[in-house]
Amino acid sequence: MARRVEVNDKMQQGYSYDLTARPGQDFAEGFTPDLTPKDMLEMGVFGGCYMTDCRDEFPKSWFEGAKLSPGKPDKALNYFGIHASQPLSEWRRKGWIHEDDPRGWFQWYCRYYTGRRHADDERQIGRWRAMRRHVGQVRKGCEEGDLSCRPKQRQALLHWAYDSRRL
């Protein structure tokens, strides 16, 4: 049974969507992220600035232990302690932002994970798949388990729900 979610935060007002899939399940074939949104928030992504004003939209449990910064991004909050993001303005310039998900891929993923299915799913899953090339680069260029190798690339992978700690 579908449930309606109403969104009113700093970046999006008056938007609503339906949750039609089971949370954390019923993913598209081949879309197998290593990490949940909760895992990512706990590990440290986007300098902690990503989800500070939209907590009401997502499960409260996601924010227990989340590394968040209410002000500017703080790279020390990122798991690998390094800045690995492009600014939102660059994402917009490159056409990576869908109007329904003005924060980008991670917002799309959070909504997908909770059960929203959307016309942009195929494109976003394709973008996620494209990041796999970085998995191959880390495997090829780093000793297994050496988390100090390629920290920027590893942090970027983390932003896309890949867990490079396993590499």
PDB file of C-alpha atoms in Angstrom:
ATOM      1  CA  MET A   1       0.000   0.000   0.000  1.00  0.00           C
ATOM      2  CA  ALA A   2       1.441   3.352  -1.061  1.00  0.00           C
ATOM      3  CA  ARG A   3       2.237   6.019   1.479  1.00  0.00           C
ATOM      4  CA  ARG A   4       2.446   9.714   0.568  1.00  0.00           C
ATOM      5  CA  VAL A   5       5.461  11.789   1.660  1.00  0.00           C
ATOM      6  CA  GLU A   6       5.192  15.586   1.758  1.00  0.00           C
ATOM      7  CA  VAL A   7       8.449  17.553   1.464  1.00  0.00           C
ATOM      8  CA  ASN A   8       9.005  21.068   2.766  1.00  0.00           C
ATOM      9  CA  ASP A   9      12.642  21.930   3.439  1.00  0.00           C
ATOM     10  CA  LYS A  10      15.133  24.624   2.415  1.00  0.00           C
ATOM     11  CA  MET A  11      15.578  23.299  -1.110  1.00  0.00           C
ATOM     12  CA  GLN A  12      12.149  21.912  -1.886  1.00  0.00           C
ATOM     13  CA  GLN A  13       8.670  23.038  -0.878  1.00  0.00           C
ATOM     14  CA  GLY A  14       5.323  21.560  -1.814  1.00  0.00           C
ATOM     15  CA  TYR A  15       6.814  18.431  -3.375  1.00  0.00           C
ATOM     16  CA  SER A  16       5.256  15.069  -2.605  1.00  0.00           C
ATOM     17  CA  TYR A  17       5.827  11.493  -3.679  1.00  0.00           C
ATOM     18  CA  ASP A  18       4.480   8.023  -3.018  1.00  0.00           C
ATOM     19  CA  LEU A  19       6.369   5.146  -1.451  1.00  0.00           C
ATOM     20  CA  THR A  20       5.348   2.111  -3.482  1.00  0.00           C
ATOM     21  CA  ALA A  21       8.155  -0.376  -2.766  1.00  0.00           C
ATOM     22  CA  ARG A  22       9.295  -1.959   0.481  1.00  0.00           C
ATOM     23  CA  PRO A  23      12.042   0.047   2.218  1.00  0.00           C
ATOM     24  CA  GLY A  24      15.489  -1.307   1.399  1.00  0.00           C
ATOM     25  CA  GLN A  25      14.014  -3.919  -0.945  1.00  0.00           C
ATOM     26  CA  ASP A  26      12.589  -4.349  -4.432  1.00  0.00           C
ATOM     27  CA  PHE A  27      15.602  -2.661  -6.056  1.00  0.00           C
ATOM     28  CA  ALA A  28      16.081  -2.725  -9.816  1.00  0.00           C
ATOM     29  CA  GLU A  29      17.993  -5.719 -11.137  1.00  0.00           C
ATOM     30  CA  GLY A  30      21.726  -5.167 -10.779  1.00  0.00           C
ATOM     31  CA  PHE A  31      21.386  -2.196  -8.434  1.00  0.00           C
ATOM     32  CA  THR A  32      23.169  -3.516  -5.347  1.00  0.00           C
ATOM     33  CA  PRO A  33      24.645  -0.687  -3.261  1.00  0.00           C
ATOM     34  CA  ASP A  34      27.010  -1.833  -0.523  1.00  0.00           C
ATOM     35  CA  LEU A  35      25.769   0.752   1.966  1.00  0.00           C
ATOM     36  CA  THR A  36      22.417   2.040   3.167  1.00  0.00           C
ATOM     37  CA  PRO A  37      21.800   5.764   3.547  1.00  0.00           C
ATOM     38  CA  LYS A  38      22.060   5.273   7.332  1.00  0.00           C
ATOM     39  CA  ASP A  39      25.462   3.569   6.919  1.00  0.00           C
ATOM     40  CA  MET A  40      26.679   6.425   4.744  1.00  0.00           C
ATOM     41  CA  LEU A  41      25.537   9.132   7.178  1.00  0.00           C
ATOM     42  CA  GLU A  42      27.205   7.313  10.084  1.00  0.00           C
ATOM     43  CA  MET A  43      30.464   6.874   8.192  1.00  0.00           C
ATOM     44  CA  GLY A  44      30.600  10.500   7.083  1.00  0.00           C
ATOM     45  CA  VAL A  45      29.702  11.844   3.666  1.00  0.00           C
ATOM     46  CA  PHE A  46      29.578  15.261   1.994  1.00  0.00           C
ATOM     47  CA  GLY A  47      31.319  16.973   4.902  1.00  0.00           C
ATOM     48  CA  GLY A  48      28.233  16.413   7.041  1.00  0.00           C
ATOM     49  CA  CYS A  49      26.212  19.170   5.336  1.00  0.00           C
ATOM     50  CA  TYR A  50      23.954  17.108   3.156  1.00  0.00           C
ATOM     51  CA  MET A  51      20.895  16.221   5.241  1.00  0.00           C
ATOM     52  CA  THR A  52      20.754  18.818   7.999  1.00  0.00           C
ATOM     53  CA  ASP A  53      17.425  20.412   7.063  1.00  0.00           C
ATOM     54  CA  CYS A  54      15.410  17.469   5.745  1.00  0.00           C
ATOM     55  CA  ARG A  55      15.431  14.968   8.591  1.00  0.00           C
ATOM     56  CA  ASP A  56      11.641  14.863   8.837  1.00  0.00           C
ATOM     57  CA  GLU A  57      11.463  13.159   5.444  1.00  0.00           C
ATOM     58  CA  PHE A  58      13.525  10.127   6.421  1.00  0.00           C
ATOM     59  CA  PRO A  59      13.587   7.599   9.276  1.00  0.00           C
ATOM     60  CA  LYS A  60      14.824   9.063  12.566  1.00  0.00           C
ATOM     61  CA  SER A  61      17.131   6.063  12.968  1.00  0.00           C
ATOM     62  CA  TRP A  62      19.193   7.266  10.001  1.00  0.00           C
ATOM     63  CA  PHE A  63      20.351  10.251  12.035  1.00  0.00           C
ATOM     64  CA  GLU A  64      21.349   8.394  15.209  1.00  0.00           C
ATOM     65  CA  GLY A  65      25.128   8.517  15.013  1.00  0.00           C
ATOM     66  CA  ALA A  66      25.128  10.492  11.747  1.00  0.00           C
ATOM     67  CA  LYS A  67      28.077  12.811  11.240  1.00  0.00           C
ATOM     68  CA  LEU A  68      26.409  16.125  10.419  1.00  0.00           C
ATOM     69  CA  SER A  69      27.578  19.715  10.235  1.00  0.00           C
ATOM     70  CA  PRO A  70      24.895  22.377  10.539  1.00  0.00           C
ATOM     71  CA  GLY A  71      27.120  24.996   8.930  1.00  0.00           C
ATOM     72  CA  LYS A  72      29.739  24.614   6.248  1.00  0.00           C
ATOM     73  CA  PRO A  73      31.023  21.223   5.105  1.00  0.00           C
ATOM     74  CA  ASP A  74      33.707  19.824   7.380  1.00  0.00           C
ATOM     75  CA  LYS A  75      36.002  17.364   5.610  1.00  0.00           C
ATOM     76  CA  ALA A  76      37.015  15.971   9.001  1.00  0.00           C
ATOM     77  CA  LEU A  77      33.514  14.471   9.225  1.00  0.00           C
ATOM     78  CA  ASN A  78      34.082  12.470   6.047  1.00  0.00           C
ATOM     79  CA  TYR A  79      35.162   8.880   6.648  1.00  0.00           C
ATOM     80  CA  PHE A  80      38.433   9.371   4.809  1.00  0.00           C
ATOM     81  CA  GLY A  81      38.907  12.904   6.170  1.00  0.00           C
ATOM     82  CA  ILE A  82      39.176  14.426   2.719  1.00  0.00           C
ATOM     83  CA  HIS A  83      36.991  16.624   0.523  1.00  0.00           C
ATOM     84  CA  ALA A  84      35.789  14.593  -2.458  1.00  0.00           C
ATOM     85  CA  SER A  85      32.731  16.449  -3.760  1.00  0.00           C
ATOM     86  CA  GLN A  86      32.009  18.951  -6.452  1.00  0.00           C
ATOM     87  CA  PRO A  87      29.762  21.870  -5.521  1.00  0.00           C
ATOM     88  CA  LEU A  88      26.047  21.631  -6.247  1.00  0.00           C
ATOM     89  CA  SER A  89      26.460  24.423  -8.809  1.00  0.00           C
ATOM     90  CA  GLU A  90      28.752  22.129 -10.813  1.00  0.00           C
ATOM     91  CA  TRP A  91      26.256  19.259 -10.602  1.00  0.00           C
ATOM     92  CA  ARG A  92      23.594  21.614 -11.972  1.00  0.00           C
ATOM     93  CA  ARG A  93      25.881  22.899 -14.727  1.00  0.00           C
ATOM     94  CA  LYS A  94      26.556  19.335 -15.872  1.00  0.00           C
ATOM     95  CA  GLY A  95      22.848  18.468 -15.903  1.00  0.00           C
ATOM     96  CA  TRP A  96      23.160  15.823 -13.190  1.00  0.00           C
ATOM     97  CA  ILE A  97      20.270  17.204 -11.104  1.00  0.00           C
ATOM     98  CA  HIS A  98      16.663  16.198 -11.688  1.00  0.00           C
ATOM     99  CA  GLU A  99      14.184  18.846 -10.552  1.00  0.00           C
ATOM    100  CA  ASP A 100      12.465  16.347  -8.222  1.00  0.00           C
ATOM    101  CA  ASP A 101      15.768  15.661  -6.419  1.00  0.00           C
ATOM    102  CA  PRO A 102      17.477  19.062  -6.154  1.00  0.00           C
ATOM    103  CA  ARG A 103      20.215  17.705  -3.854  1.00  0.00           C
ATOM    104  CA  GLY A 104      21.366  15.135  -6.390  1.00  0.00           C
ATOM    105  CA  TRP A 105      22.130  11.437  -6.414  1.00  0.00           C
ATOM    106  CA  PHE A 106      22.191  10.854  -2.657  1.00  0.00           C
ATOM    107  CA  GLN A 107      18.765  12.421  -2.226  1.00  0.00           C
ATOM    108  CA  TRP A 108      17.506  10.235  -5.059  1.00  0.00           C
ATOM    109  CA  TYR A 109      19.077   7.179  -3.371  1.00  0.00           C
ATOM    110  CA  CYS A 110      17.545   8.001   0.020  1.00  0.00           C
ATOM    111  CA  ARG A 111      14.127   8.292  -1.560  1.00  0.00           C
ATOM    112  CA  TYR A 112      14.633   5.153  -3.657  1.00  0.00           C
ATOM    113  CA  TYR A 113      15.772   3.263  -0.560  1.00  0.00           C
ATOM    114  CA  THR A 114      12.639   4.272   1.361  1.00  0.00           C
ATOM    115  CA  GLY A 115      10.443   3.012  -1.480  1.00  0.00           C
ATOM    116  CA  ARG A 116       9.931   5.772  -4.021  1.00  0.00           C
ATOM    117  CA  ARG A 117      10.094   4.684  -7.643  1.00  0.00           C
ATOM    118  CA  HIS A 118      10.547   7.447 -10.177  1.00  0.00           C
ATOM    119  CA  ALA A 119      10.998   8.164 -13.874  1.00  0.00           C
ATOM    120  CA  ASP A 120      14.663   9.123 -13.149  1.00  0.00           C
ATOM    121  CA  ASP A 121      15.572   5.747 -11.608  1.00  0.00           C
ATOM    122  CA  GLU A 122      17.189   4.269 -14.717  1.00  0.00           C
ATOM    123  CA  ARG A 123      19.437   7.311 -15.252  1.00  0.00           C
ATOM    124  CA  GLN A 124      20.498   7.470 -11.600  1.00  0.00           C
ATOM    125  CA  ILE A 125      21.219   3.739 -11.454  1.00  0.00           C
ATOM    126  CA  GLY A 126      23.286   4.164 -14.617  1.00  0.00           C
ATOM    127  CA  ARG A 127      25.295   6.907 -12.923  1.00  0.00           C
ATOM    128  CA  TRP A 128      25.834   4.601  -9.929  1.00  0.00           C
ATOM    129  CA  ARG A 129      27.037   1.810 -12.249  1.00  0.00           C
ATOM    130  CA  ALA A 130      29.484   4.216 -13.925  1.00  0.00           C
ATOM    131  CA  MET A 131      31.252   4.671 -10.573  1.00  0.00           C
ATOM    132  CA  ARG A 132      32.319   0.999 -10.637  1.00  0.00           C
ATOM    133  CA  ARG A 133      35.331   2.003 -12.730  1.00  0.00           C
ATOM    134  CA  HIS A 134      36.707   3.628  -9.573  1.00  0.00           C
ATOM    135  CA  VAL A 135      36.335   0.320  -7.728  1.00  0.00           C
ATOM    136  CA  GLY A 136      38.561  -1.247 -10.373  1.00  0.00           C
ATOM    137  CA  GLN A 137      41.100   1.559 -10.079  1.00  0.00           C
ATOM    138  CA  VAL A 138      41.303   1.193  -6.292  1.00  0.00           C
ATOM    139  CA  ARG A 139      41.673  -2.593  -6.590  1.00  0.00           C
ATOM    140  CA  LYS A 140      44.409  -2.220  -9.207  1.00  0.00           C
ATOM    141  CA  GLY A 141      46.294   0.633  -7.538  1.00  0.00           C
ATOM    142  CA  CYS A 142      46.099  -0.258  -3.847  1.00  0.00           C
ATOM    143  CA  GLU A 143      47.147  -3.111  -1.617  1.00  0.00           C
ATOM    144  CA  GLU A 144      44.139  -4.954  -0.215  1.00  0.00           C
ATOM    145  CA  GLY A 145      43.019  -3.325   3.042  1.00  0.00           C
ATOM    146  CA  ASP A 146      45.237  -0.227   2.677  1.00  0.00           C
ATOM    147  CA  LEU A 147      42.646   2.443   3.396  1.00  0.00           C
ATOM    148  CA  SER A 148      45.269   5.187   3.141  1.00  0.00           C
ATOM    149  CA  CYS A 149      45.639   4.496  -0.578  1.00  0.00           C
ATOM    150  CA  ARG A 150      43.557   6.776  -2.832  1.00  0.00           C
ATOM    151  CA  PRO A 151      41.510   8.388  -0.046  1.00  0.00           C
ATOM    152  CA  LYS A 152      39.809  10.904  -2.342  1.00  0.00           C
ATOM    153  CA  GLN A 153      38.677   8.168  -4.690  1.00  0.00           C
ATOM    154  CA  ARG A 154      37.533   6.037  -1.748  1.00  0.00           C
ATOM    155  CA  GLN A 155      35.536   8.961  -0.298  1.00  0.00           C
ATOM    156  CA  ALA A 156      33.934   9.543  -3.686  1.00  0.00           C
ATOM    157  CA  LEU A 157      32.977   5.852  -3.834  1.00  0.00           C
ATOM    158  CA  LEU A 158      31.460   6.170  -0.373  1.00  0.00           C
ATOM    159  CA  HIS A 159      29.291   9.040  -1.658  1.00  0.00           C
ATOM    160  CA  TRP A 160      27.877   6.537  -4.152  1.00  0.00           C
ATOM    161  CA  ALA A 161      27.207   3.743  -1.602  1.00  0.00           C
ATOM    162  CA  TYR A 162      30.270   1.684  -2.534  1.00  0.00           C
ATOM    163  CA  ASP A 163      32.208   0.370   0.456  1.00  0.00           C
ATOM    164  CA  SER A 164      35.887   0.543  -0.487  1.00  0.00           C
ATOM    165  CA  ARG A 165      36.894  -0.802   2.937  1.00  0.00           C
ATOM    166  CA  ARG A 166      36.224  -4.230   1.425  1.00  0.00           C
ATOM    167  CA  LEU A 167      38.759  -3.741  -1.355  1.00  0.00           C
TER     168      LEU A 167
END
